[in-house]
Coordinates of C-alpha atoms and ligand atoms in Angstrom, one line a residue:
X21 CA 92.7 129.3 167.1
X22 CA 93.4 125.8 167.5
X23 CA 90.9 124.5 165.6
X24 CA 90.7 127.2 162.9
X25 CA 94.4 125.9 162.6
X26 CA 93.0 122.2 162.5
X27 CA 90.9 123.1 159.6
X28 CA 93.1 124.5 157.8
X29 CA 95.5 121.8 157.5
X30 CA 92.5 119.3 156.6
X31 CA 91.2 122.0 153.9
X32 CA 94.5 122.1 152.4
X33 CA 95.2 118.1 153.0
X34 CA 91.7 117.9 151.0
X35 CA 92.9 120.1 148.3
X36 CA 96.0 118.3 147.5
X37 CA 93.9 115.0 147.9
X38 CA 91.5 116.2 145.5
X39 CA 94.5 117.8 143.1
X40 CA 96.7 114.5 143.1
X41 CA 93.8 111.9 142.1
X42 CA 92.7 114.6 139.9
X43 CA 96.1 114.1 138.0
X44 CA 96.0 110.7 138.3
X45 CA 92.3 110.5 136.5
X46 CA 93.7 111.6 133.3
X47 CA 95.8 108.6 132.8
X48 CA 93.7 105.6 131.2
X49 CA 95.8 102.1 131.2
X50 CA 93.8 99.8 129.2
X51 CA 94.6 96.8 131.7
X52 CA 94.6 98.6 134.8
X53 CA 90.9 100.1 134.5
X54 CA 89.1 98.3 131.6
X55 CA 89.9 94.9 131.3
X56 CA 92.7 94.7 128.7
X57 CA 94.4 91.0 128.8
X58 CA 98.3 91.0 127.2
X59 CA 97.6 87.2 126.3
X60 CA 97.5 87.9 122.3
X61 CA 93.9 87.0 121.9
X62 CA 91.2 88.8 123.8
X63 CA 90.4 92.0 122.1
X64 CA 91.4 95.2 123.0
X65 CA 89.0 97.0 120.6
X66 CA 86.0 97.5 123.5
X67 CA 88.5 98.2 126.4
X68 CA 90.8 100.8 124.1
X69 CA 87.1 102.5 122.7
X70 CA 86.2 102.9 126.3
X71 CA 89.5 104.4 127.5
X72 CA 89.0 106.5 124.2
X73 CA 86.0 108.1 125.1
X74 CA 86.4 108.9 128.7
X75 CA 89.6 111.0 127.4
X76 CA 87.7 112.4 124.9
X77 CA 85.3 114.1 127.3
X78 CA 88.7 115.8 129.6
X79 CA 89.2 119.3 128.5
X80 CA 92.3 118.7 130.1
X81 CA 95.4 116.5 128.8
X82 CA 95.2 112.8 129.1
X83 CA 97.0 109.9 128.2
X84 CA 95.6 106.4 127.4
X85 CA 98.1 103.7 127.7
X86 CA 98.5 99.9 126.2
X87 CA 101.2 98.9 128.7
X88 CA 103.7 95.8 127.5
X89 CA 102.6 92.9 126.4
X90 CA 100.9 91.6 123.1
X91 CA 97.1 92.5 122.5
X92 CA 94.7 91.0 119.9
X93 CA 92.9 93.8 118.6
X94 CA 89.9 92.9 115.7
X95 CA 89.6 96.6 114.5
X96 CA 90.0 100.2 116.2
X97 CA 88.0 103.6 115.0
X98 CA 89.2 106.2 117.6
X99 CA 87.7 109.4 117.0
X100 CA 87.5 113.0 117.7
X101 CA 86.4 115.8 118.0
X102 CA 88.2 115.8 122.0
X103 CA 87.4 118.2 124.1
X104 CA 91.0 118.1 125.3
X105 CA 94.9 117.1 123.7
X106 CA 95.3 113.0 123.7
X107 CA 98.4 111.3 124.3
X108 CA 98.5 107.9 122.8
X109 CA 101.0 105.6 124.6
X110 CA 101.9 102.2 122.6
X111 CA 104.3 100.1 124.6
X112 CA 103.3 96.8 123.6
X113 CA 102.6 95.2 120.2
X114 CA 99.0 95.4 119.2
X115 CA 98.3 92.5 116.5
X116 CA 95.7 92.6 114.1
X117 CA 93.8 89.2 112.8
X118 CA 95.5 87.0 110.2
X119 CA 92.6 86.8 108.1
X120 CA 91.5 89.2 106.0
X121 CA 88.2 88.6 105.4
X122 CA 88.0 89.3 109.2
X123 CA 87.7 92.8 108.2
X124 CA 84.5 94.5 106.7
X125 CA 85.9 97.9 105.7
X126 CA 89.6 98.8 104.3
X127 CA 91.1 99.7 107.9
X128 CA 92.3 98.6 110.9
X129 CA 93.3 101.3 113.1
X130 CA 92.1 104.7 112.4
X131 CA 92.4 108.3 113.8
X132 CA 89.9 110.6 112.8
X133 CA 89.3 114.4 113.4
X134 CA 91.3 115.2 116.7
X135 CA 93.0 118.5 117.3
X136 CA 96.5 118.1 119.7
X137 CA 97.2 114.3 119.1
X138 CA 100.5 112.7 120.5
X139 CA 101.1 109.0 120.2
X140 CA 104.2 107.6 121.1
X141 CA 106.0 104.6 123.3
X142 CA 107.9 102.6 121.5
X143 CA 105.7 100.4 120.3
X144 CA 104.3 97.9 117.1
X145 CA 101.2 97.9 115.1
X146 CA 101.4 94.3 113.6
X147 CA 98.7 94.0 111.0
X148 CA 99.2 90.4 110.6
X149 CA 99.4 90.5 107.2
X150 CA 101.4 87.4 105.3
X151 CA 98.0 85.8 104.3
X152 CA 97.1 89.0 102.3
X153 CA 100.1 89.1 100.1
X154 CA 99.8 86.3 97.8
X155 CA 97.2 87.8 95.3
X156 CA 97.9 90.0 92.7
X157 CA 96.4 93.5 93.1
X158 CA 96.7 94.6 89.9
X159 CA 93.8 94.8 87.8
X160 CA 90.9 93.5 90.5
X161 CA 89.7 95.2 93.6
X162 CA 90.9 92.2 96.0
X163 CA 93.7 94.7 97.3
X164 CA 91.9 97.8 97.8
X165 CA 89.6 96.4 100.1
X166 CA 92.2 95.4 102.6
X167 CA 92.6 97.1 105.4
X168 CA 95.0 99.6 106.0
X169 CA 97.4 99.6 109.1
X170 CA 97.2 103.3 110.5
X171 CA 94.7 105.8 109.3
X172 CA 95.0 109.6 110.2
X173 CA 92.1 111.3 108.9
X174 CA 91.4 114.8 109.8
X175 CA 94.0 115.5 112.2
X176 CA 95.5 118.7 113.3
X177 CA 98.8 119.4 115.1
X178 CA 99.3 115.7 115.8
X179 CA 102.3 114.5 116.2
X180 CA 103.5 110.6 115.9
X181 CA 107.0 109.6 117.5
X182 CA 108.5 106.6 118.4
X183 CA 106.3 103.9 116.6
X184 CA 106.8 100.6 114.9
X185 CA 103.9 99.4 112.2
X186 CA 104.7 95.9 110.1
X187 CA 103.4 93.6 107.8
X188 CA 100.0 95.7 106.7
X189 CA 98.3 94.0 104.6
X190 CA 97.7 97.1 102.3
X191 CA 99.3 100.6 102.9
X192 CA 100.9 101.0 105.9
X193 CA 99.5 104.7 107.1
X194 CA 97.4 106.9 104.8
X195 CA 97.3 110.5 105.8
X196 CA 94.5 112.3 104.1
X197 CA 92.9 115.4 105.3
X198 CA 95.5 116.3 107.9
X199 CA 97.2 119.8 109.5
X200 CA 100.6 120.0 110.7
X201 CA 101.5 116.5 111.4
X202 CA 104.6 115.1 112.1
X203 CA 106.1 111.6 112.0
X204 CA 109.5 111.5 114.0
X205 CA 111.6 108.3 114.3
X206 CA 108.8 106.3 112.8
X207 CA 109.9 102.5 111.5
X208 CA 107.4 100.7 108.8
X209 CA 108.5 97.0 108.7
X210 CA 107.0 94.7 105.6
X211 CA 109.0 92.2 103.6
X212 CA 109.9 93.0 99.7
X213 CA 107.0 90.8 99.0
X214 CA 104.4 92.3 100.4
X215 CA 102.1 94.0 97.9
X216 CA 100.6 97.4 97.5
X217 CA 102.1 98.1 101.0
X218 CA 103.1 102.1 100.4
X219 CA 105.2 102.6 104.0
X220 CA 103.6 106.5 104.2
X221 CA 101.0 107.5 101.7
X222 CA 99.8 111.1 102.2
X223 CA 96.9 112.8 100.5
X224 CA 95.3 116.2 100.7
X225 CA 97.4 117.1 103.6
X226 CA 99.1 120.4 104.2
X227 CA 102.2 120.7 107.0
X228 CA 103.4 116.9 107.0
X229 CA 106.8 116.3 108.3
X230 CA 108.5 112.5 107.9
X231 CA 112.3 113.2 110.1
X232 CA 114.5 110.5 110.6
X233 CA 112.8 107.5 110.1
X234 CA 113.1 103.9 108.6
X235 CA 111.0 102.1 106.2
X236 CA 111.2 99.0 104.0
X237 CA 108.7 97.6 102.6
X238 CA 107.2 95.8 99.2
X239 CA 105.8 99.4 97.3
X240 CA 107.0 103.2 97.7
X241 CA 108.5 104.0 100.9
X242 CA 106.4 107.6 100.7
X243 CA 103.9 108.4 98.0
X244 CA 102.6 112.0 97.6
X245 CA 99.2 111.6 96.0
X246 CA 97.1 114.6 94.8
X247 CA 96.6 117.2 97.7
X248 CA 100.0 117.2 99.5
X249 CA 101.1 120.5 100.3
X250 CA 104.1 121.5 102.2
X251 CA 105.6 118.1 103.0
X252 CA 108.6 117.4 104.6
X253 CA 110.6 113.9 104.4
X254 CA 114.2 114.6 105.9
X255 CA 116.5 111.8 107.0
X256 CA 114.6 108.8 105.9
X257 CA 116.5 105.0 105.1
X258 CA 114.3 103.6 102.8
X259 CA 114.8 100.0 101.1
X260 CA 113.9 97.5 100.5
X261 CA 110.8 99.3 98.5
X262 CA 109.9 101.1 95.0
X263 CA 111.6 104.6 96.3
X264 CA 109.9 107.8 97.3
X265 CA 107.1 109.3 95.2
X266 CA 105.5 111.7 94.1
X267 CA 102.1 110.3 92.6
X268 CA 100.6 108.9 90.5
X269 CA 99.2 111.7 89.2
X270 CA 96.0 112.5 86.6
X271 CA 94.0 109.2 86.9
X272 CA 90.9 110.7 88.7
X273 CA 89.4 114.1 88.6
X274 CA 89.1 117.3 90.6
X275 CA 92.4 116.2 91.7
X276 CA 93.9 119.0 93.5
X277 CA 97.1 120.2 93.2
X278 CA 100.7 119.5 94.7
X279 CA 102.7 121.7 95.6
X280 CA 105.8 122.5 98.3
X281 CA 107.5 119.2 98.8
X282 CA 111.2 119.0 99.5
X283 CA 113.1 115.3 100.4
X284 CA 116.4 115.9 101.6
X285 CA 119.2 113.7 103.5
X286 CA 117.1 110.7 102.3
X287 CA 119.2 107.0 101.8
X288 CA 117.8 104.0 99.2
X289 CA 119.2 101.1 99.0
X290 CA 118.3 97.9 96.9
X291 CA 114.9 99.9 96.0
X292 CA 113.3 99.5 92.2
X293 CA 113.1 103.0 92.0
X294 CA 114.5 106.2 93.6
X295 CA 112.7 109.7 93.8
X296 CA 110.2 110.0 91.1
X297 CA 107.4 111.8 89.6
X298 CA 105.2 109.8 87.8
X299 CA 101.9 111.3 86.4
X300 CA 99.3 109.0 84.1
X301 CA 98.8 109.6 79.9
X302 CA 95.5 110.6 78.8
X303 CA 95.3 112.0 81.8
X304 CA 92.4 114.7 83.5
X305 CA 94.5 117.8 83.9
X306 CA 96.2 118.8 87.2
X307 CA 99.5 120.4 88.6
X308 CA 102.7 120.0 90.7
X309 CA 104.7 122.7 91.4
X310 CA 107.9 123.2 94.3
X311 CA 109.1 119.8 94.3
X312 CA 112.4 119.8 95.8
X313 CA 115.1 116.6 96.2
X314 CA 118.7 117.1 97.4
X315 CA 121.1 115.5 99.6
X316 CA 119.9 111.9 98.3
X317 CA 122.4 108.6 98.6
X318 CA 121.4 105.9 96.0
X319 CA 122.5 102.5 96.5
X320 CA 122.0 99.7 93.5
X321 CA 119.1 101.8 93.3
X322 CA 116.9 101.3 89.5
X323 CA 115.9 104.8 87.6
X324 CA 117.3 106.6 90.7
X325 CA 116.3 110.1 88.9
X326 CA 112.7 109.8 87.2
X327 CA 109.6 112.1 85.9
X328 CA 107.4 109.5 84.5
X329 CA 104.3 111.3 82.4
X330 CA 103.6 108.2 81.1
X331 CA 103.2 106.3 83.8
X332 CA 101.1 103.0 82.6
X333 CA 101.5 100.2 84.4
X334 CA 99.9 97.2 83.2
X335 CA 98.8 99.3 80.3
X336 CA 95.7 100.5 81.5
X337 CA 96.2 103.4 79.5
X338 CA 96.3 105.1 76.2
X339 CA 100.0 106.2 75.3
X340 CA 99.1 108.2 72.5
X341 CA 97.5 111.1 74.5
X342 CA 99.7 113.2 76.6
X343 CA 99.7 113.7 80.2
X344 CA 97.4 116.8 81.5
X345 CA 99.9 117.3 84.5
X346 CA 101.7 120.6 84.8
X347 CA 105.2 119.7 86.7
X348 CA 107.5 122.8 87.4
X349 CA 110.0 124.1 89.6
X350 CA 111.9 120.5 90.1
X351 CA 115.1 120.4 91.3
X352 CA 117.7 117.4 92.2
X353 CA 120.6 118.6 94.1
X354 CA 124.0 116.5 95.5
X355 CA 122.3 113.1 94.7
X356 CA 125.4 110.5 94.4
X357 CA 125.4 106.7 94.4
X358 CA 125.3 103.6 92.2
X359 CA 121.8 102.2 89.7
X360 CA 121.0 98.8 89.0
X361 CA 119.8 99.6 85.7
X362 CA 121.8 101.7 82.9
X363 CA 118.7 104.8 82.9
X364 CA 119.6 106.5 86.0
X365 CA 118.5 109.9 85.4
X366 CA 115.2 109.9 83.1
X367 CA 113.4 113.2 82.7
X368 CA 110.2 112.0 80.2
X369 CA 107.8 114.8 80.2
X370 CA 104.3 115.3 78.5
X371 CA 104.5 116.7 75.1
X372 CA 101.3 118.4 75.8
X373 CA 102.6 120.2 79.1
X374 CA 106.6 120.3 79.1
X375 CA 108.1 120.3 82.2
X376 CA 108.9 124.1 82.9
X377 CA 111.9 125.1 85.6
X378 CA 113.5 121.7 86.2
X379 CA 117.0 121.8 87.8
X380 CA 119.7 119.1 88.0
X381 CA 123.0 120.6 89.9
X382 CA 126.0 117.9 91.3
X383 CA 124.8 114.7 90.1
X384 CA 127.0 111.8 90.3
X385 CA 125.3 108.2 89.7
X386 CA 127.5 105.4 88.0
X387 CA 126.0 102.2 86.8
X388 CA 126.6 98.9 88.6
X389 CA 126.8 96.9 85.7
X390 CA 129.0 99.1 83.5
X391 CA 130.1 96.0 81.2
X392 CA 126.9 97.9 78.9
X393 CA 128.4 100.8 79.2
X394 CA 127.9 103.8 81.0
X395 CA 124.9 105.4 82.9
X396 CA 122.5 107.0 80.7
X397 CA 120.6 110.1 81.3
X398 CA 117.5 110.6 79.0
X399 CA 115.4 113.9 78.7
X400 CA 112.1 114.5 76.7
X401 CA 109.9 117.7 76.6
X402 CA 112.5 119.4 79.3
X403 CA 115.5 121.6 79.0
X404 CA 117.0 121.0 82.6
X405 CA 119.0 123.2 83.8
X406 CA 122.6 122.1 84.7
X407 CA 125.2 122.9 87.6
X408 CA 128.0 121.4 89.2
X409 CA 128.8 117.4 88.4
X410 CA 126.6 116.0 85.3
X411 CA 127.4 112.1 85.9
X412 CA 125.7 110.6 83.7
X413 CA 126.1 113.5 80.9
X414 CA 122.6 115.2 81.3
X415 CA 120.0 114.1 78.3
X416 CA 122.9 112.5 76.5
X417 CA 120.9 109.6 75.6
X418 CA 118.1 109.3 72.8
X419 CA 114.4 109.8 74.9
X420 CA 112.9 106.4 74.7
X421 CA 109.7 105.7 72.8
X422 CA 106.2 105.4 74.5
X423 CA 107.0 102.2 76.9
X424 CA 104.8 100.1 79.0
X425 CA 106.9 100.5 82.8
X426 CA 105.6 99.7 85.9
Ligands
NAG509 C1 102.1 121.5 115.1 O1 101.7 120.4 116.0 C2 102.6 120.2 117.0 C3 102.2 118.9 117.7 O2 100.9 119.0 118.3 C4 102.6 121.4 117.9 O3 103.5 121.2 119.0 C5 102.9 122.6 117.1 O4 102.8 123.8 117.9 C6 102.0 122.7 115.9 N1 102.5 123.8 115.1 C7 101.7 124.8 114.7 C8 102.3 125.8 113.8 O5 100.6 124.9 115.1
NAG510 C1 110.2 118.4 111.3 O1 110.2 117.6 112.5 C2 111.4 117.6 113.1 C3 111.2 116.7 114.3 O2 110.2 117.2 115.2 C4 111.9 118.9 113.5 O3 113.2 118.9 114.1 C5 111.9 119.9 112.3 O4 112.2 121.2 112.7 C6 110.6 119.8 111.6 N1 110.7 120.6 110.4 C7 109.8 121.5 110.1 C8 110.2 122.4 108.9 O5 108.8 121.7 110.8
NAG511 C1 122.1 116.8 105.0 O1 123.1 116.4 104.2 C2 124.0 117.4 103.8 C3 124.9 116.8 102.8 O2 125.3 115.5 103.0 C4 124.8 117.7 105.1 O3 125.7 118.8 104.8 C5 123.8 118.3 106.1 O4 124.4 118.5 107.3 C6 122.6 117.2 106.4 N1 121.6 117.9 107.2 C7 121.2 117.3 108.3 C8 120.2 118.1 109.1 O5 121.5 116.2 108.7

């Protein structure tokens, strides 16, 4: 009896043994097992892709952490499929190199087709990216070979919380291919000068959900480019920055269509633009359809109400053909605040594709510098239709002729 009872009690001593370092396994700190450093210059990139793959290969959940501290990391591709959910946990500031040549391919650090993704801790993804900023992007290619801050490509049911990413040197995050994901009290940090730094862009993406988060930057806080389907962006502050996005549209082909996109409870302050459409002249054809803006305060905010079809910056384009887009069912709801130029509501729509089903209901937008009179609202190739306030009058104003705007 006495030792049957003996064994017993070392059995089950084994099993919780056995259970507890069993837990314990599927928690990877990259200092504490693979030879991180927190000193700022030896890079994390081996120790993290190590940590990466070991949790890759759990089919149960696991949890990689970058404890405190600041890590030099040259260039990270973490990818999937996983055999099991991954929690990423940021708590330090991971920096990226200073020079951009340093880089041989337009990323830094990218996620790519994982199922059950979590990242969160509190922490920064500084991409280090002053050096970048000076050239213009315009017309060459210089800017769309620098790397990229975040990439999610391919993701499904991920989920990104808590998260700080400054001074990319191009975009900040590009979703593109992507499931259900959500951003959640996510803060993108890059100074009004910084170019071609879009805070969000999302592509080809159905289920995307950006809640309560802050972004300033030097280009659109979130652009929607072709592909986005059911997005979300609820409670965002966004300034300074060009505004949120939809677009551009119509420059490439086979672009696929957009469709199911609300923006509600949204601030901008000091930004050049604030929710627009913009879609390019002479365009391949395409569509948007279900766009959705409403609860939106606009402070000293240029062209705070804009559908752009021809969108030209830099005139790349020719004017005299129409935009191919399709844009309908558009409304903008309870949007209130001041513009820093006299066009705050602008509805310009292709003459070869009107804008069909367009809503305006309780707008109330006054012009900062009313010594030129009051706010203007111009309309072309649209019949909005019209509830509540109309501040400025809706399509009062003569439609302007072809421009060159960027
Ligand atoms: C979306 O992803 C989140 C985060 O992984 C998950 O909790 C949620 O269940 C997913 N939603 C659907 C409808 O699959
Ligand atoms: C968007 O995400 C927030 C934060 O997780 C959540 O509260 C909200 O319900 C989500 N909205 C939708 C429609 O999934
Ligand atoms: C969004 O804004 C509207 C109008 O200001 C307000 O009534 C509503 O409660 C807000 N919704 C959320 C979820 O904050």
């Amino acid at each position: 009896m006495g030792l049957q009872w003996n064994i017993a009690v070392i059995l089950s001593s084994l099993l919780l043994f056995t259970s507890t370092t069993k837990a314990q396994s599927n928690v990877f700190n990259v200092v504490a097992k693979y030879g991180a450093k927190a000193d700022g210059k030896t890079d994390l990139n081996q120790p993290l892709l190590d940590a990466w793959k070991e949790a890759c290969e759990l089919a149960t959940p696991s949890k990689i952490v970058i404890p405190k501290g600041t890590f030099f990391l040259s260039e990270a591709k973490l990818e999937g499929p996983c055999k099991g959910p991954i929690d990423l946990q940021v708590q330090g500031i991971v920096k990226a190199p200073a020079d951009p040549s340093a880089f041989k391919e337009p990323s830094w650090v990218v996620f790519s087709n994982i199922e059950h993704f979590t990242m969160s801790g509190g922490g920064t993804f500084d991409g280090n990216g002053a050096a970048a900023w000076g050239k213009k992007c315009a017309q060459n290619k210089y800017c769309a070979e620098l790397p990229i801050n975040l990439r999610f490509n391919s993701l499904t049911n991920a989920m990104i919380q808590d998260i700080t990413t400054k001074d990319s040197k191009q975009f900040t995050v590009n979703v593109i291919g992507c499931k259900n994901i959500t951003f959640l009290r996510f803060t993108v940090s890059n100074p009004e000068n910084s170019l071609n730094t879009d805070g969000i862009h999302i592509g080809r993406s159905n289920g995307v959900n950006i809640t309560n988060s802050n972004i300033k930057t030097g280009d659109d806080c979130v652009s929607l480019g072709d592909g986005s389907q059911n997005v979300i962006v609820h409670g965002i502050t966004c300034g300074p920055g060009h505004g949120i996005s939809i677009g551009s549209l119509g420059k490439f082909q086979n672009e696929e269509p957009v469709s199911g996109i609300r923006i509600s409870n949204c601030t901008l302050t000091n930004t050049q633009n604030g929710v627009r459409i913009k879609s390019w002249p002479a365009s391949y054809p395409g569509s948007a359809t279900d766009m959705h803006f409403e609860n939106i305060v606009m402070n000293n905010v240029g062209n705070p109400i804009l559908i752009d079809q021809q969108y030209c910056p830099w005139n790349q384009c020719n004017l005299k053909m129409p935009s191919k887009i399709k844009l309908s069912k558009i409304s903008f709801k309870n949007i209130k605040g001041t513009s820093s130029n006299q066009h705050a509501v602008k509805l310009i729509c292709s003459s070869g594709f009107p804008c069909q089903d367009v809503e305006l209901a309780d707008i109330d937008i006054s012009y900062k510098g009313a010594d030129q009179g009051p706010a203007t609202s111009q309309c072309l190739n649209v019949k909005p239709k019209l509830s509540g306030k109309q501040n400025p009058s809706a399509c009062s104003s003569p439609a302007p002729l072809p421009q060159t705007a960027s």
